[in-house]
Tab-separated table of C-alpha atoms (C1' of nucleotides) in Angstrom:
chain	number	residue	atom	x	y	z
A	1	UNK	CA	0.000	0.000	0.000
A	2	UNK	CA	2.352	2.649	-1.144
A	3	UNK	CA	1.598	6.376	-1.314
A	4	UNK	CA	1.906	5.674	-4.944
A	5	UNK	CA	-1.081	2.890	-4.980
A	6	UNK	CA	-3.955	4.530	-4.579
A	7	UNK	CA	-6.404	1.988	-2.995
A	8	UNK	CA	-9.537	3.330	-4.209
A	9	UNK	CA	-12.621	2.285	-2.554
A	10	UNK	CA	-14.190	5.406	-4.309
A	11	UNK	CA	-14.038	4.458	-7.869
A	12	UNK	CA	-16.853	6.745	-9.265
A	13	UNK	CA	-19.478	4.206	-10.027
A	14	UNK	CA	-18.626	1.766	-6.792
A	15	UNK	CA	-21.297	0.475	-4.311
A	16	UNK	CA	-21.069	2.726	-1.582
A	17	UNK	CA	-20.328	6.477	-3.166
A	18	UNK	CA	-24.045	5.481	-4.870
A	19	UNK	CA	-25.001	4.677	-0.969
A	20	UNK	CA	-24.622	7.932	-0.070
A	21	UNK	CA	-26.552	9.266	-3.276
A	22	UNK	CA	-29.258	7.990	-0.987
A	23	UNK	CA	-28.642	10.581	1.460
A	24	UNK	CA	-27.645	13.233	-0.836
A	25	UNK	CA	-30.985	13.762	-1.537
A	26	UNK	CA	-31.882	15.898	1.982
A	27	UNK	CA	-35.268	14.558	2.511
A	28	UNK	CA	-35.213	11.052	1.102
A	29	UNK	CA	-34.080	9.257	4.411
A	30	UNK	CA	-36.425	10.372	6.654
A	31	UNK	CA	-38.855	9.723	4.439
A	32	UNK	CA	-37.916	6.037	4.250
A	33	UNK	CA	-38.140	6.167	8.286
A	34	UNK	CA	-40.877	7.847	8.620
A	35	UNK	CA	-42.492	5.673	6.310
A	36	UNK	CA	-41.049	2.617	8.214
A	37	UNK	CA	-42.053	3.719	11.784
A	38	UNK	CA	-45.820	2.949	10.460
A	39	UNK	CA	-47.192	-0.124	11.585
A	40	UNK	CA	-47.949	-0.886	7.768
A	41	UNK	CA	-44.938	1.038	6.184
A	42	UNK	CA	-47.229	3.499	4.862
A	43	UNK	CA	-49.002	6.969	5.258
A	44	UNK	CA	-50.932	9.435	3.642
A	45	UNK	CA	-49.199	12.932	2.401
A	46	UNK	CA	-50.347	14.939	5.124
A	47	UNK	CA	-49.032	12.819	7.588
A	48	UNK	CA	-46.008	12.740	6.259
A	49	UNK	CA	-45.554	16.666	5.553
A	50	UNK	CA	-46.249	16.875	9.289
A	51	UNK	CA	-43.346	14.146	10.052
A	52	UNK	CA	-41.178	16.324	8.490
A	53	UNK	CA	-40.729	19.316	10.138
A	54	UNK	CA	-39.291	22.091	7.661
A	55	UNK	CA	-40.149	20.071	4.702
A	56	UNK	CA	-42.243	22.384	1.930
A	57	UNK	CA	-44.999	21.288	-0.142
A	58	UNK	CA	-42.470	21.325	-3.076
A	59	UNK	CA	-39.954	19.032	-1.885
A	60	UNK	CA	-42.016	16.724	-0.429
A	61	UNK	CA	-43.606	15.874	-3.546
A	62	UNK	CA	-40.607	16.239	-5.428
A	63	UNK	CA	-38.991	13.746	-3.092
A	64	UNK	CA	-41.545	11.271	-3.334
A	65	UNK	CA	-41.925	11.247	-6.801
A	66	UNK	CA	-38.183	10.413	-7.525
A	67	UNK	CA	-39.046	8.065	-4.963
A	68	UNK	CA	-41.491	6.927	-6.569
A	69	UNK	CA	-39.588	6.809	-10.329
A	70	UNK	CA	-36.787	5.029	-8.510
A	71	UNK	CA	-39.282	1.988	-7.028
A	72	UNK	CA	-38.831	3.097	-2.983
A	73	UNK	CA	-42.352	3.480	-2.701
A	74	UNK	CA	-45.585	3.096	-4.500
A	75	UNK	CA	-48.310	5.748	-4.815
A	76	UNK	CA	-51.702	4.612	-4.293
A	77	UNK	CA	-54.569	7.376	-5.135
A	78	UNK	CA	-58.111	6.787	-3.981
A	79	UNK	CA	-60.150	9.318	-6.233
A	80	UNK	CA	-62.774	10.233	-3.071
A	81	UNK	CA	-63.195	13.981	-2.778
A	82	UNK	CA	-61.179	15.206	-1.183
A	83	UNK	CA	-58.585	12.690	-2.332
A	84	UNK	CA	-56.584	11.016	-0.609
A	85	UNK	CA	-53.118	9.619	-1.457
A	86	UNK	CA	-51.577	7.227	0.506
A	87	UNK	CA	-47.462	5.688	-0.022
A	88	UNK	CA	-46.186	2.650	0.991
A	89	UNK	CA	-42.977	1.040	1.075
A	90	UNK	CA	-41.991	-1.035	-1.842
A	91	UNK	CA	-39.602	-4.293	-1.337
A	92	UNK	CA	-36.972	-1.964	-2.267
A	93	UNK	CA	-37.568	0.700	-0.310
A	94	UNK	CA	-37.923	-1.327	2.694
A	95	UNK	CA	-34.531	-2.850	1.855
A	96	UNK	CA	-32.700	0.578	1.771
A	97	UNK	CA	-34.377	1.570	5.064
A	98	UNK	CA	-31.730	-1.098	6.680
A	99	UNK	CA	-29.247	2.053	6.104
A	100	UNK	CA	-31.106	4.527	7.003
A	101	UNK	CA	-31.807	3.049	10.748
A	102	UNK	CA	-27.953	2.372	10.896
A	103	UNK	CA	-27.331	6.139	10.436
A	104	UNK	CA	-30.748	6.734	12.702
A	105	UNK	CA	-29.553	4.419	15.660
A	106	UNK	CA	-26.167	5.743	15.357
A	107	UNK	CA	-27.032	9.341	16.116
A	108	UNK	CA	-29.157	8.016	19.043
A	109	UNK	CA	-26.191	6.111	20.727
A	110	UNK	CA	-23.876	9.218	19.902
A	111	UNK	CA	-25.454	11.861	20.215
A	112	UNK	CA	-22.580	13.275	22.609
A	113	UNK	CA	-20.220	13.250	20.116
A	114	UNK	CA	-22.471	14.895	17.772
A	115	UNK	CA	-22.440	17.736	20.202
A	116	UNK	CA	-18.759	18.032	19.955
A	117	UNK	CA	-18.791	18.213	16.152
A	118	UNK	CA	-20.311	21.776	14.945
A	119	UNK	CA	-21.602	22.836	18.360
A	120	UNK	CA	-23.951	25.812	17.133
A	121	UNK	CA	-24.395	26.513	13.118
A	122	UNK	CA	-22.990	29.574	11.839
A	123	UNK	CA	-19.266	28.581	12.759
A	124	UNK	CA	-17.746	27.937	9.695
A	125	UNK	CA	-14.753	30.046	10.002
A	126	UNK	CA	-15.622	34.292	9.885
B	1	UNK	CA	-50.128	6.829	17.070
B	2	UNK	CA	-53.480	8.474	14.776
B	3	UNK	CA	-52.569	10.540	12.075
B	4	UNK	CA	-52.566	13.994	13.814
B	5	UNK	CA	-50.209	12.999	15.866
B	6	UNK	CA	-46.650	13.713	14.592
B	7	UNK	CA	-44.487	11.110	16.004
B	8	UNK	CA	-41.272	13.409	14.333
B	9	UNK	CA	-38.623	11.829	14.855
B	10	UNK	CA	-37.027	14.548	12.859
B	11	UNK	CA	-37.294	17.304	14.796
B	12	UNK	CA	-34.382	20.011	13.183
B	13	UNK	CA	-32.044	19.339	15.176
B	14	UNK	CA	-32.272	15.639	16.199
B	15	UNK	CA	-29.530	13.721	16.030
B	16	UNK	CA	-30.049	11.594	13.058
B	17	UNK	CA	-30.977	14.783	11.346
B	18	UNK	CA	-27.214	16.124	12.593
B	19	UNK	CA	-25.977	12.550	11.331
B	20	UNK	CA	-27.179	13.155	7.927
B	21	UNK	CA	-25.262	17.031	7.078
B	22	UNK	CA	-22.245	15.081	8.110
B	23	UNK	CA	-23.098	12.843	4.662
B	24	UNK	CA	-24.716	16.169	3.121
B	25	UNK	CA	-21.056	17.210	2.460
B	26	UNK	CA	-20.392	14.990	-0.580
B	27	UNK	CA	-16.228	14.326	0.128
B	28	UNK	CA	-16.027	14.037	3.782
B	29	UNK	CA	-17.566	10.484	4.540
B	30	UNK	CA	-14.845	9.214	2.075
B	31	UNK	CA	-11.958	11.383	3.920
B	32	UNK	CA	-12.997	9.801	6.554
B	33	UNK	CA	-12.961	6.173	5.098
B	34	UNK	CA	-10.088	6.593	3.493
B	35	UNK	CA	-8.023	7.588	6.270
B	36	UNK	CA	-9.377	5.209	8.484
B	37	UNK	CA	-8.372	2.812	5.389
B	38	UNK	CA	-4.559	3.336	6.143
B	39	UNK	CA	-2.700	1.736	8.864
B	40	UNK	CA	-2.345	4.534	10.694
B	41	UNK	CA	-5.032	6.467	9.984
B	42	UNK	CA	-2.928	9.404	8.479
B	43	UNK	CA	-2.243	10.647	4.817
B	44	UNK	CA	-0.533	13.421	3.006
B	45	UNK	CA	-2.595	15.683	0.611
B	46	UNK	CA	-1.571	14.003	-2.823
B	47	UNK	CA	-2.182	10.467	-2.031
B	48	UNK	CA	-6.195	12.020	-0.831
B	49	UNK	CA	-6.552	13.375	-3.770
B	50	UNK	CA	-5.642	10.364	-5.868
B	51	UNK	CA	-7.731	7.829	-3.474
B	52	UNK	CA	-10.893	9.727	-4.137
B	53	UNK	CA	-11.047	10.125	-7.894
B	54	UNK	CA	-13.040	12.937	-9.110
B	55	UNK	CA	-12.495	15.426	-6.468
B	56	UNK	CA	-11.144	18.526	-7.575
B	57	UNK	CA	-8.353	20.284	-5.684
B	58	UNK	CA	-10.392	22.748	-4.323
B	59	UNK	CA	-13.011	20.543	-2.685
B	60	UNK	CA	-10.519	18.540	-1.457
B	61	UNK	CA	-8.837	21.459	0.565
B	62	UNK	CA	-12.092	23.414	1.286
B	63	UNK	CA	-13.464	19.481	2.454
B	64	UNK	CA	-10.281	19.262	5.092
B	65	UNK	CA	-10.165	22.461	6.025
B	66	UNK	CA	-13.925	22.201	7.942
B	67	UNK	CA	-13.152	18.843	8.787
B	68	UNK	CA	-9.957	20.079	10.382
B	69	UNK	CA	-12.303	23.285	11.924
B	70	UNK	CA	-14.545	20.882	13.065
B	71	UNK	CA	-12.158	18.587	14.764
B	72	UNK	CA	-12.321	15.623	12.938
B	73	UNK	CA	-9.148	15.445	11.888
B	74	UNK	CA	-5.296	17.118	12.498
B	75	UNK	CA	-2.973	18.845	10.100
B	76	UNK	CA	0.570	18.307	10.541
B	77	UNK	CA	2.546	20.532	8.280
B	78	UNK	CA	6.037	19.730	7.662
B	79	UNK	CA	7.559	22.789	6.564
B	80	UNK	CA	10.189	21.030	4.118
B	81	UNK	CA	10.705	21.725	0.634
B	82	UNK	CA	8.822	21.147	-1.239
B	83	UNK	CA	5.749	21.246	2.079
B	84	UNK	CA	4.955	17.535	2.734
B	85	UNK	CA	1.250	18.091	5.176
B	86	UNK	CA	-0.285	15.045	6.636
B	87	UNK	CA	-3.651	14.637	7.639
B	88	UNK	CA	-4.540	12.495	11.120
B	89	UNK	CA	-7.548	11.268	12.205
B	90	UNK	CA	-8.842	12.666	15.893
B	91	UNK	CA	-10.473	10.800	18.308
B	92	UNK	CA	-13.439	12.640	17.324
B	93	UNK	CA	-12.817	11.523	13.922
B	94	UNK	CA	-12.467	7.916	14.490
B	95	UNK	CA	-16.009	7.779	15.825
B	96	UNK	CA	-17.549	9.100	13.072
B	97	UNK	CA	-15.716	6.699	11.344
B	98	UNK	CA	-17.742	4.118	11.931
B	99	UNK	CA	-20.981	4.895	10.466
B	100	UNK	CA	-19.478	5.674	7.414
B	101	UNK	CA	-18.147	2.499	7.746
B	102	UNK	CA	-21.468	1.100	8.296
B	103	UNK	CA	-22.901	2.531	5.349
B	104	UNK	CA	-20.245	1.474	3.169
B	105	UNK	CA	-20.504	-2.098	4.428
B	106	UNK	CA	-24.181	-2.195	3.483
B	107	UNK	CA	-23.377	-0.903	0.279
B	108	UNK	CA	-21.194	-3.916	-0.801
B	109	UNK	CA	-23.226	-6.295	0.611
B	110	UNK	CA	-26.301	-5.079	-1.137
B	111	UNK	CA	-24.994	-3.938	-4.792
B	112	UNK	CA	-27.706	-5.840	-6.168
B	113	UNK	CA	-29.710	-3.624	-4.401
B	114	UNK	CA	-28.183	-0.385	-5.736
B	115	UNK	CA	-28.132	-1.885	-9.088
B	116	UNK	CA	-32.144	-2.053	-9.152
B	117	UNK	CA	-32.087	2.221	-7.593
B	118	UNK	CA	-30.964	3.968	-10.455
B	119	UNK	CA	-29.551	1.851	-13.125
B	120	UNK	CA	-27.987	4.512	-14.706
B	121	UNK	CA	-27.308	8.451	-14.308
B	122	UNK	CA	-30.054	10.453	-16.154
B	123	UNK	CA	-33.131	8.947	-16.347
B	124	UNK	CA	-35.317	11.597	-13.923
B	125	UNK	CA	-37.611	12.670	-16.255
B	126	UNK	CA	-37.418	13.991	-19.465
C	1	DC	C1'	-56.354	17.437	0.752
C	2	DA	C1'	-53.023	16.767	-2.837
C	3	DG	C1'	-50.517	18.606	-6.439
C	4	DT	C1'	-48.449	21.924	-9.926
C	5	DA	C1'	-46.003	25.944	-11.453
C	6	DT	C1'	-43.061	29.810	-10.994
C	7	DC	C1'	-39.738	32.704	-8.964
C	8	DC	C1'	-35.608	33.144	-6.544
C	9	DG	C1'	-31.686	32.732	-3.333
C	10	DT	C1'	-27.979	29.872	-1.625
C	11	DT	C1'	-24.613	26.634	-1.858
C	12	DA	C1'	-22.053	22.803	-3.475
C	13	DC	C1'	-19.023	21.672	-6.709
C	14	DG	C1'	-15.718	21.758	-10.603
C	15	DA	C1'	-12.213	23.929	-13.898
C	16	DT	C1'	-8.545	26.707	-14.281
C	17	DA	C1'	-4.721	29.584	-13.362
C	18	DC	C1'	-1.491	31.271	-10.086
C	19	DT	C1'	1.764	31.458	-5.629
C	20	DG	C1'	5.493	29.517	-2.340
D	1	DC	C1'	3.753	19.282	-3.395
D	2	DA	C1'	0.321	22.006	-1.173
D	3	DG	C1'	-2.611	25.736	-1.257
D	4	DT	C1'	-5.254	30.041	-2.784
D	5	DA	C1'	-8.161	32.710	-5.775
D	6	DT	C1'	-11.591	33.344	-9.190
D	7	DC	C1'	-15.094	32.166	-12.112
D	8	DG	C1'	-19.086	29.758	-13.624
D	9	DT	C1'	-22.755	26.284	-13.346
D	10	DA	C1'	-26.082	23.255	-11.693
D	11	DA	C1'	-28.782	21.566	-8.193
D	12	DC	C1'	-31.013	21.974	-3.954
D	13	DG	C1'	-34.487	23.793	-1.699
D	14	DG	C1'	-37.862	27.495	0.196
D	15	DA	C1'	-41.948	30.762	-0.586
D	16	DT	C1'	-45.944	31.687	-2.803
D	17	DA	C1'	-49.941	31.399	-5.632
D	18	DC	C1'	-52.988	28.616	-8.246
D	19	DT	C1'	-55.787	24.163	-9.835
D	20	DG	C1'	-59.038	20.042	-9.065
DNA sequence: CAGTATCCGTTACGATACTG
DNA sequence: CAGTATCGTAACGGATACTG
């Protein structure tokens, strides 16, 4: 392993730079989570614009339709009036939600150390 | 749990939430990696650059530079010529080590997975 | 209630050229 | 070799108003 070798684990295209794709996306996590803290691994728009604190109309549905387009989730429209439009987890969503509770339970269990890194926002370097 | 009833999880400033911005920032979960990568958890500047192909010089210093602000890892500067700087994980950094290792360990052992989310770049919406 | 469309600011990121 | 400075772009993401 000389300094000359590089041992690239981040080829461009490699397994786990496309992980964190998953995260890239701000809201698409906590989506998954939110979605998998239901009893039935779904819920209706509303209640998940209210999971979300600081999530706006626009993202939300922008989020779940690339959701959607990438097979996380399917979108299931009952045409009552008022409708109501309900999302559920797909086999592949509910397989990517194993990362997303890694990351979730790790934050719980470290939340001390999270406190040491960037204390307040806004610190950056004036 | 009835749908009025917010069970956030993701209040603004939970900890997963904090967990997340440190994956927000596209190059530091592979600094991270790829220190912890090498024996001693400690590289100089070039052979960064050439483990994480892509990055651009300027990312790569701006990406240390806030790691190194927020504590995550050390600069040593050896003030030879030409400069020779090493970078060293902190304790600090070594913890959050590991759930970028744990997200990079799902992501090989699911690449089937991640082969099924987004086959290929470019195919949002046209 | 759910969704769309538009406007707009901020920031992340990359390419390039230059200094010590 | 390491770092700075500058420029430009693209995407993220928020606010608001409007439709069914």
């Amino acid at each position: 392993m000389q300094p000359g070798t590089p041992d690239d684990d981040w080829r461009e295209d490699c397994a786990p730079r496309r992980v964190l794709e998953l995260f890239a996306t701000k809201w698409t996590s906590m989506v998954l989570h939110t979605l998998h803290a239901r009893h039935d691994g779904a819920a209706r728009t509303g209640v998940l614009q209210r999971s979300l604190p600081g999530i706006s109309k626009k993202m939300l549905t922008q989020t779940l339709r690339d959701m959607e387009g990438s097979g996380l989730l399917d979108r299931l429209v009952r045409s009552t009036m008022p409708p109501a439009v309900e999302y559920r987890l797909t086999e592949l969503g509910r397989r990517f939600v194993e990362p997303v509770e890694l990351l979730y339970g790790w934050g719980r269990d470290n939340a001390d150390a999270l406190d040491q890194l960037v204390p307040r926002p806004g610190s950056r370097r004036t």
